[in-house]
Short mmCIF file of C-alpha atoms and ligand atoms in Angstrom, two decimals:
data_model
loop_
_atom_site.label_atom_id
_atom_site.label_comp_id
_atom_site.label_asym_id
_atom_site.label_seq_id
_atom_site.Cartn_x
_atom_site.Cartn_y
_atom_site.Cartn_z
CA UNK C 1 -20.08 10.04 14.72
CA UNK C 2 -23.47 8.77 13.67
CA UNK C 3 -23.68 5.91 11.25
CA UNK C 4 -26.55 4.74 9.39
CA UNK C 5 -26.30 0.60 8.69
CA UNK C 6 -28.29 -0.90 6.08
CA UNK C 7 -27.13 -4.45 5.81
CA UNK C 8 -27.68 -7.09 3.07
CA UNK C 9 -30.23 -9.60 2.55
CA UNK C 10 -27.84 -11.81 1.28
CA UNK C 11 -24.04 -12.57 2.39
CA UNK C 12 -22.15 -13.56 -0.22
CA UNK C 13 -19.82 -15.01 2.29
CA UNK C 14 -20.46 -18.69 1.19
CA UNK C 15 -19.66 -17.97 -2.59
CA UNK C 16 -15.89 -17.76 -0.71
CA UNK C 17 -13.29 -20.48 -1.84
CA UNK C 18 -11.36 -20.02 1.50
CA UNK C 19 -8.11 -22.08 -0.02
CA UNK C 20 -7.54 -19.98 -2.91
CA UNK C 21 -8.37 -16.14 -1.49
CA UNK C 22 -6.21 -14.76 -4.16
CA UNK C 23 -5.84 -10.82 -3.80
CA UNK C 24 -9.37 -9.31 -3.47
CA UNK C 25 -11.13 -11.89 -5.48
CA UNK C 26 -13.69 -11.27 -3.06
CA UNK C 27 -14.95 -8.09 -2.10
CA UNK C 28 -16.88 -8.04 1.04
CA UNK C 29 -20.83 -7.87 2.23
CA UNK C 30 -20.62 -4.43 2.70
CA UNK C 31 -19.05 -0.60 1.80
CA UNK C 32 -18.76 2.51 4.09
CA UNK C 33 -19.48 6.03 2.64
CA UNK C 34 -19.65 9.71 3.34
CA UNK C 35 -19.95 12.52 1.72
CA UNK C 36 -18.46 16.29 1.81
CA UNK C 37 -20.23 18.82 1.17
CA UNK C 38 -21.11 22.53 2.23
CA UNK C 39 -17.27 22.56 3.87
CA UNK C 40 -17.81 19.37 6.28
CA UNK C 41 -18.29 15.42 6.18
CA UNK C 42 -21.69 14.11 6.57
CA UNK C 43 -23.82 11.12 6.09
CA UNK C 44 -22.01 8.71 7.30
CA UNK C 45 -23.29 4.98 6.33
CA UNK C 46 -22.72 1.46 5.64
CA UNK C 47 -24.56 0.26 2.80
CA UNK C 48 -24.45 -3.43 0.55
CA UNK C 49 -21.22 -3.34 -1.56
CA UNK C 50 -22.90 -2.31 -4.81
CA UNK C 51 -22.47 -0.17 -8.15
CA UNK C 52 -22.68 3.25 -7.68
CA UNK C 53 -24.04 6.04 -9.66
CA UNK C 54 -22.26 9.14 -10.72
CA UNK C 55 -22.58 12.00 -13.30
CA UNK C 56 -20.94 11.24 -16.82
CA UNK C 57 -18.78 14.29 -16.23
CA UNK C 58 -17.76 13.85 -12.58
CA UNK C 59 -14.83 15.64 -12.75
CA UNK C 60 -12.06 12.45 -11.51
CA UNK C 61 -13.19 10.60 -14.38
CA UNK C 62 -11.30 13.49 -16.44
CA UNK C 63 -9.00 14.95 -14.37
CA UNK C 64 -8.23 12.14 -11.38
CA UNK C 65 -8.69 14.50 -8.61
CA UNK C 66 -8.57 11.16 -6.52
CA UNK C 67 -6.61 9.30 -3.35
CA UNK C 68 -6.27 6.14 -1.64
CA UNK C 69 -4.91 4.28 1.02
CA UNK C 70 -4.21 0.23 1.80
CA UNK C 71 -4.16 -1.32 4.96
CA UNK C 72 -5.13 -4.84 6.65
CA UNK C 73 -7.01 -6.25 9.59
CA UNK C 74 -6.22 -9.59 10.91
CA UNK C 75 -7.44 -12.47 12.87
CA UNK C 76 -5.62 -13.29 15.82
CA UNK C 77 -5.77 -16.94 17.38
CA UNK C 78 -8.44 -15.74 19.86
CA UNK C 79 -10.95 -14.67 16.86
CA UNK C 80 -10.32 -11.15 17.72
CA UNK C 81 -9.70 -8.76 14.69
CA UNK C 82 -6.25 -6.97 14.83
CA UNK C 83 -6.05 -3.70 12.56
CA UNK C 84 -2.25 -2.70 11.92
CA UNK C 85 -1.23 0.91 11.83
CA UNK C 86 -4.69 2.43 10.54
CA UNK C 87 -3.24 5.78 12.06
CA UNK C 88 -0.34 5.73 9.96
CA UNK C 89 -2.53 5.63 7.11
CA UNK C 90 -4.87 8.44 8.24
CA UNK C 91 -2.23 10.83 8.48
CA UNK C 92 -0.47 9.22 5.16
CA UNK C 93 -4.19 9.82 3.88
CA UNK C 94 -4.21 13.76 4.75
CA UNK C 95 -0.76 14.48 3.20
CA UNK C 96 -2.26 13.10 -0.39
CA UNK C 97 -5.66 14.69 0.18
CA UNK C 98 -3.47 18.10 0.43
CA UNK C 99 -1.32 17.70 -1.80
CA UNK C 100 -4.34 16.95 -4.02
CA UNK C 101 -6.48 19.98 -3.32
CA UNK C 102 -8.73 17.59 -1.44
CA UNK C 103 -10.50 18.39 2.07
CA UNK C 104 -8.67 16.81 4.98
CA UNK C 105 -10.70 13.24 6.64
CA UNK C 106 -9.79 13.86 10.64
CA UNK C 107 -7.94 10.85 11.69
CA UNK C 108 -10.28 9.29 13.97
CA UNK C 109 -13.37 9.58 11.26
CA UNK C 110 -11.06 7.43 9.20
CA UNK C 111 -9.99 4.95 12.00
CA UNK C 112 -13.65 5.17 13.10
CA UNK C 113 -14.97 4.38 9.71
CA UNK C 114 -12.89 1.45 9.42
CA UNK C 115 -13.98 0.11 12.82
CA UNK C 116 -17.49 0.53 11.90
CA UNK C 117 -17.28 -1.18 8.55
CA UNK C 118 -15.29 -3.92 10.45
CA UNK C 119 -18.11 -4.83 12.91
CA UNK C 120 -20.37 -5.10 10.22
CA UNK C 121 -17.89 -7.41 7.94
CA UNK C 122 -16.53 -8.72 10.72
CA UNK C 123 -16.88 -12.65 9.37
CA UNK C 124 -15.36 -11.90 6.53
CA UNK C 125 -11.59 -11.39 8.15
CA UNK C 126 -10.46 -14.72 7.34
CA UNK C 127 -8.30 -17.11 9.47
CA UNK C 128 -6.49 -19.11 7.01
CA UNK C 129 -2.99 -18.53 7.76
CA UNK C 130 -0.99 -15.44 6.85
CA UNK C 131 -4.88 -14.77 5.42
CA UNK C 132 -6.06 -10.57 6.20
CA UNK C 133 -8.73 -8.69 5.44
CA UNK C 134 -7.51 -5.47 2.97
CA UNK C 135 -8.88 -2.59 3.89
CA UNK C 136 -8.80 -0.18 0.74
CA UNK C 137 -10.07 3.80 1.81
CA UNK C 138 -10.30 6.43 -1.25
CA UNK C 139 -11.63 9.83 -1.72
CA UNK C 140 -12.48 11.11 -4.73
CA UNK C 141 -14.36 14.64 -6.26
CA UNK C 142 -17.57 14.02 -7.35
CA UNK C 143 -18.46 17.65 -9.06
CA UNK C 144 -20.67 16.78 -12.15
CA UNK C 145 -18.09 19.64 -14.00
CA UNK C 146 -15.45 19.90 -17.18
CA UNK C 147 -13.06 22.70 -16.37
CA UNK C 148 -9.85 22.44 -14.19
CA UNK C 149 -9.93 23.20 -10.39
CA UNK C 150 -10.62 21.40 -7.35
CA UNK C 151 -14.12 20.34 -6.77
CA UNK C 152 -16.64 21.43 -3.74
CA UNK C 153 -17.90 17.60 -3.34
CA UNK C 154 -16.43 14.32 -2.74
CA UNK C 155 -16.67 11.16 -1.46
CA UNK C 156 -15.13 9.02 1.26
CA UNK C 157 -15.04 5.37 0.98
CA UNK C 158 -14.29 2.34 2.22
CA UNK C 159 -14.09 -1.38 0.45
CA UNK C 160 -12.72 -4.04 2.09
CA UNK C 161 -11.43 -7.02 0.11
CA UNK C 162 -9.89 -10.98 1.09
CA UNK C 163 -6.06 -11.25 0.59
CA UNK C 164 -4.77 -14.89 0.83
CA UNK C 165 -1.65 -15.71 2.72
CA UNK C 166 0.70 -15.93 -0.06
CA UNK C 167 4.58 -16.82 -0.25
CA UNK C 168 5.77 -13.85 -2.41
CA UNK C 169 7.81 -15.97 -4.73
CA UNK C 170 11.04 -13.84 -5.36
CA UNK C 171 10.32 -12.12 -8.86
CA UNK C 172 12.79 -10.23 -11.31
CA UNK C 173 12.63 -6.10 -11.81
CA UNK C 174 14.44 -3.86 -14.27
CA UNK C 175 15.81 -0.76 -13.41
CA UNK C 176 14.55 1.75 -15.20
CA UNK C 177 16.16 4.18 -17.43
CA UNK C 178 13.96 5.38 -19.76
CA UNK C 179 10.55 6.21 -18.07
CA UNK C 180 10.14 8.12 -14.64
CA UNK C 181 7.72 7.31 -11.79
CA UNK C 182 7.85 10.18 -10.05
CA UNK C 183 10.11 13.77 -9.79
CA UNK C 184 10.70 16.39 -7.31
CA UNK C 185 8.00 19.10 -7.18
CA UNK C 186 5.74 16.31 -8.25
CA UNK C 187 3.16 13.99 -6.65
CA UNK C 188 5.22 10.90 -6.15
CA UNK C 189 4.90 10.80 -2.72
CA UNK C 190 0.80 10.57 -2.53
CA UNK C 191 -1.07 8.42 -3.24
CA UNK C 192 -3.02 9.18 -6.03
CA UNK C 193 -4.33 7.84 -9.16
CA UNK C 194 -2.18 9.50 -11.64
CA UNK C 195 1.07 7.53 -10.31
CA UNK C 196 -0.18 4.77 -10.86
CA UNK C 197 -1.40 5.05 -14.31
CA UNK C 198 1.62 7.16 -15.68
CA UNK C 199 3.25 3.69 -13.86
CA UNK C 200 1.29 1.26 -16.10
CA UNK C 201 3.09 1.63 -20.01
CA UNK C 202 6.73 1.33 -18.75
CA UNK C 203 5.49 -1.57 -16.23
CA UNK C 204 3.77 -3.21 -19.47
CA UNK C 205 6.98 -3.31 -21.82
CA UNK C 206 9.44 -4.70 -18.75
CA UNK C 207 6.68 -7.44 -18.64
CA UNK C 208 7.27 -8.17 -22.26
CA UNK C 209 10.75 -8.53 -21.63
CA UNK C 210 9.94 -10.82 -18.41
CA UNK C 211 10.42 -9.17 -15.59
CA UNK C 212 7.65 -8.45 -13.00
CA UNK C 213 8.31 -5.25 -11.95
CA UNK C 214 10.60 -2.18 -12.23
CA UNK C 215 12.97 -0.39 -9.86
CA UNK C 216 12.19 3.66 -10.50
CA UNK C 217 14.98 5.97 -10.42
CA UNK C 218 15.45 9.29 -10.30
CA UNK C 219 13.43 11.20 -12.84
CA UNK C 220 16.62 13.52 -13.66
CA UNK C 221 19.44 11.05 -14.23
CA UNK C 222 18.21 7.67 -13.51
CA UNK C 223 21.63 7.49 -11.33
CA UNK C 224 19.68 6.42 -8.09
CA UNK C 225 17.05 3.98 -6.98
CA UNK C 226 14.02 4.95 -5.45
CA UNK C 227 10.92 1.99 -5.41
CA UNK C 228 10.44 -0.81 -6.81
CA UNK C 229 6.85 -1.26 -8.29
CA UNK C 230 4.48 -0.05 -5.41
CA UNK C 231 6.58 -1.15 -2.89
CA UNK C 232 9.79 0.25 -1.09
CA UNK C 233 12.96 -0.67 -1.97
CA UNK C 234 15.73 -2.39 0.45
CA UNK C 235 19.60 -3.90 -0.04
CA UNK C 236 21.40 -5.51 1.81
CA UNK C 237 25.21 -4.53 1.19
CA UNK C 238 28.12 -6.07 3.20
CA UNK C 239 25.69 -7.21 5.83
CA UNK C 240 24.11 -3.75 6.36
CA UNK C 241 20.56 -2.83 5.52
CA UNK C 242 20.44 -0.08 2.65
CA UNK C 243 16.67 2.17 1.91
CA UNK C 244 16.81 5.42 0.10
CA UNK C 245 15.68 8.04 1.87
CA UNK C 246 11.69 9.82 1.30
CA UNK C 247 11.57 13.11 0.02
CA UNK C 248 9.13 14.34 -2.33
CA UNK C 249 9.18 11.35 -4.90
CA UNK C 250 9.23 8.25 -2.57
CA UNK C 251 5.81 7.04 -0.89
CA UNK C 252 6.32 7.19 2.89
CA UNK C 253 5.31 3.02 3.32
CA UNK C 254 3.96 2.07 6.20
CA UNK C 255 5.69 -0.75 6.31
CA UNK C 256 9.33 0.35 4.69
CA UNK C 257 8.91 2.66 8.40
CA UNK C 258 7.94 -0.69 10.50
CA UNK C 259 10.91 -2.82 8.73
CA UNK C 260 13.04 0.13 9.98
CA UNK C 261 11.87 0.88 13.36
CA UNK C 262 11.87 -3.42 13.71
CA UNK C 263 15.58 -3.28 12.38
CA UNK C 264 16.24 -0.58 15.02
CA UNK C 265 14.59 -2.66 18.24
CA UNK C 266 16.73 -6.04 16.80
CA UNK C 267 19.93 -4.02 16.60
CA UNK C 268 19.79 -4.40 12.79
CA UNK C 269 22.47 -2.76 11.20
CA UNK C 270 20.30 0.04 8.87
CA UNK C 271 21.15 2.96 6.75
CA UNK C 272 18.86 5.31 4.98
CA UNK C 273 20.94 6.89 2.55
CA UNK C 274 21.04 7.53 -1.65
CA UNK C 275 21.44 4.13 -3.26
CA UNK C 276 23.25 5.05 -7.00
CA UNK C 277 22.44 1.96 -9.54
CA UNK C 278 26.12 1.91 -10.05
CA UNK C 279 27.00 0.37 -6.70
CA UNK C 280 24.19 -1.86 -6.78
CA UNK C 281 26.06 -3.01 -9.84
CA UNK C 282 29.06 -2.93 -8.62
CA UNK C 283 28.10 -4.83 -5.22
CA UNK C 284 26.07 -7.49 -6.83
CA UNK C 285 29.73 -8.33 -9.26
CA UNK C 286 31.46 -8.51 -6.01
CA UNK C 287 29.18 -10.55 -4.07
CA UNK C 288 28.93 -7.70 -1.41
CA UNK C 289 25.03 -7.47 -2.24
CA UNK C 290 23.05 -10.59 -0.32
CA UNK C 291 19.52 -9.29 -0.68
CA UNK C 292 17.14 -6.99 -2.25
CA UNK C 293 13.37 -6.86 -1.51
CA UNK C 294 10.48 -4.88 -1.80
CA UNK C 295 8.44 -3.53 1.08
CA UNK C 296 4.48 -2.90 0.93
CA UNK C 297 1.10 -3.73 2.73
CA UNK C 298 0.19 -6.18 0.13
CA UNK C 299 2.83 -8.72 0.11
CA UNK C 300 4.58 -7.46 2.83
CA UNK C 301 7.76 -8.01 1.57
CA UNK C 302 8.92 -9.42 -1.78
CA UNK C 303 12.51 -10.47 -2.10
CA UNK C 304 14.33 -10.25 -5.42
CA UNK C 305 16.15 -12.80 -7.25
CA UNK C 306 17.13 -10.87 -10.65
CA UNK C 307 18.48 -7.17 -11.25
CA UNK C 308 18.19 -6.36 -15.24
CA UNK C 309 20.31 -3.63 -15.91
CA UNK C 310 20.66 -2.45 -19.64
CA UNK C 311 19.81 -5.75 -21.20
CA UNK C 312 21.75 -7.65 -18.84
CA UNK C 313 20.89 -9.62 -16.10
CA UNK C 314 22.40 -9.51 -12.76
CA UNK C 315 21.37 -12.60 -10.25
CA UNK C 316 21.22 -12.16 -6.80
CA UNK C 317 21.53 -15.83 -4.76
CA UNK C 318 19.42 -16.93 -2.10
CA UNK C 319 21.00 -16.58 1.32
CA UNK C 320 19.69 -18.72 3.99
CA UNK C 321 18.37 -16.92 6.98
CA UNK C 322 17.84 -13.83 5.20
CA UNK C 323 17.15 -10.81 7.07
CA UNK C 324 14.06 -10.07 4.66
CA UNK C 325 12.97 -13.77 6.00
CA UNK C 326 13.74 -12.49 9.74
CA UNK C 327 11.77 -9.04 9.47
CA UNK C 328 8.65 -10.90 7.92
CA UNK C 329 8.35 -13.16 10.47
CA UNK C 330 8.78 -10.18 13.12
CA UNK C 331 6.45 -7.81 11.44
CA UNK C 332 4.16 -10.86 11.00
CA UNK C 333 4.26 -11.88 14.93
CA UNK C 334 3.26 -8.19 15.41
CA UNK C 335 -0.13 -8.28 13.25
CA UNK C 336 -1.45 -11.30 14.43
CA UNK C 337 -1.25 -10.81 18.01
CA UNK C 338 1.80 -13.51 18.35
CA UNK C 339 4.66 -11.19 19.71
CA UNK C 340 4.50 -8.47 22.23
CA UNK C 341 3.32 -5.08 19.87
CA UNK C 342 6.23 -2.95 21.19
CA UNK C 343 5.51 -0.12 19.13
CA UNK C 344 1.81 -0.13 19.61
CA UNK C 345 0.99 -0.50 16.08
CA UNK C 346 -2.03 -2.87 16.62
CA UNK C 347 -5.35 -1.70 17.42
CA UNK C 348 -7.96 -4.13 18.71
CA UNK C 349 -11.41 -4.58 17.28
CA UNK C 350 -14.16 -3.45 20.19
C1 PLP L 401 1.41 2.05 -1.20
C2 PLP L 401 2.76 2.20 -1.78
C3 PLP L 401 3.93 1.72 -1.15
C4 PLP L 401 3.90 0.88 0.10
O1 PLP L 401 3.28 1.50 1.17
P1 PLP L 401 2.73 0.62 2.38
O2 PLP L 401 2.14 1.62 3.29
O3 PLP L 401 3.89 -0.09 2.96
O4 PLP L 401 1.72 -0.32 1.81
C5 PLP L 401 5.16 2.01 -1.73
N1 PLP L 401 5.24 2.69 -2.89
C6 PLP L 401 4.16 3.13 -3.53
C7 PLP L 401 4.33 3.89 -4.79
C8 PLP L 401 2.89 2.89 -3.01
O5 PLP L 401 1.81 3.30 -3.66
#
């Protein structure tokens, strides 16, 4: 794979404030692209991060024939740059891209275009601690054409931008029973654009009503939880881990599967199984429900301190030694090079 690099005259590296990172504040130096055309990929380059031009009638502006993936690299105590499941994400990449009428990206283009785009930003992987570099790969059609059907061009590329290392302060969701992230036969389980907007109005009002995210149900009864937000949902119920299971309208997380295979190499008590709101009820009354968190690249993993269920509020205490607590520090020992990568789920930086 041949990649043309044309690097920029000026860094804006300096312009970072390294003790406030925030959550891609700062974008880095540089942006990987390709295009497809003609039935293949081609043109592979690095350019400056920089606007780009497209045709007023590009046909994802309309339509949101469009996909994209999240992962990090990170610094390890040696300098060296650790990248964390990129695989995972190629493959997680491929299932949108079909699901989306899009061409497939062959995994090792995509874990090759990362590397590439690494070595070039390679100073901008920070080392403040719990501090990664987020790694944010999309495709999208580019046909200048109105009318409905997949397009014949598109784009692949990459952006990469700082993430801080951030304490996920436990926040408050709302199960909700009105609006529906996702339903069988649907495309709840890519990753693709039109989730995420469809997610935005019911996410809006449970703001208004001060919570920070929801918990999605089931789009035909609202009986069962599913995510929470963008991020996988897990219980803990009389001391045994609790995830609902994929299917069609839960995103396959990269790091919902780590937290499990983790749970199953510490002899973690786990089951995958259908989680119905009434026994999260039910548990939290009883005090049989210790924790709930949230699972995703971003913040890794966000526990929950408040349940809202029709208009009332259900608190869930902070345990000490939580399990969530446990697994973070695990996963965490895994992506910067600190504990022994059992699962070989880090790839090095050459
Ligand atoms: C990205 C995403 C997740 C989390 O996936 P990770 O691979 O763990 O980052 C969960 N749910 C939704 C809807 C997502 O978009």
């Amino acid at each position: 794979m041949k990649v043309n690099i044309l690097t920029t005259k000026k860094s804006k590296l300096s312009a970072v404030d390294l003790s406030n990172l925030g959550f891609c504040k700062y974008y880095s130096d540089h942006m990987f692209i390709a295009n497809y055309e003609g039935g293949e990929w081609k043109d592979f380059r690095i350019t400056p991060f920089e606007d780009m031009k497209l045709s007023p009638a590009c046909t994802t502006l309309h339509y949101g024939q469009t996909i994209f993936e999240g992962l990090k690299a990170y610094k390890n105590a040696d300098n060296e740059i650790l990248i964390f499941r990129a695989q995972k994400n190629a493959q997680r990449f491929n299932k949108s891209a079909d699901r989306m009428c899009m061409p497939s990206l062959p995994e090792d283009i995509f874990i090759n275009s990362i590397n590439e785009l690494l070595k070039v930003d390679i100073d901008w992987v920070p080392k403040e601690k719990d501090s990664s570099l987020y790694i944010r790969p999309f495709m999208f059609a580019q046909d200048p054409y109105i009318g409905i059907k997949p397009a014949e061009k598109y784009i692949f590329m990459i952006i990469c931008g700082m993430a801080g290392g951030y304490y996920s302060e436990p926040v408050n969701v709302k199960i909700e029973t009105k609006y529906t992230r996702a339903v069988s036969g649907g495309v709840g389980y890519a990753k693709t654009a039109a989730n995420y907007a469809a997610a935005l109005y019911p996410a809006v009002i449970s703001q208004g009503e001060g919570y920070h995210q929801l918990i999605w149900t089931d789009g035909i009864k609202h009986e069962y939880v599913e995510e929470s937000g963008t991020m996988n949902l897990f219980f803990v119920i009389d001391g045994k881990l609790l995830t609902p299971p994929l299917g069609d309208t839960v995103l396959d997380g990269v790091t919902r599967d780590s937290v499990i295979s983790l749970c199953e190499s510490l002899g973690i008590n786990l089951e995958i199984r259908k989680i119905s709101v009434k026994e999260i009820i039910s548990s939290i009354e009883d005090g049989s429900l210790t924790e709930a968190f949230g699972t995703g690249t971003a913040a890794t993993i966000a526990p929950i301190k408040m349940i809202g269920y029709k208009l009332k509020k259900y608190k869930i205490p902070e345990v000490p030694n939580s399990l969530a607590l446990k697994i973070l520090d695990k996963l965490n020992d895994i992506k910067y090079g600190l504990g022994e990568d059992i699962f070989n789920w880090v790839h090095k930086l050459m």
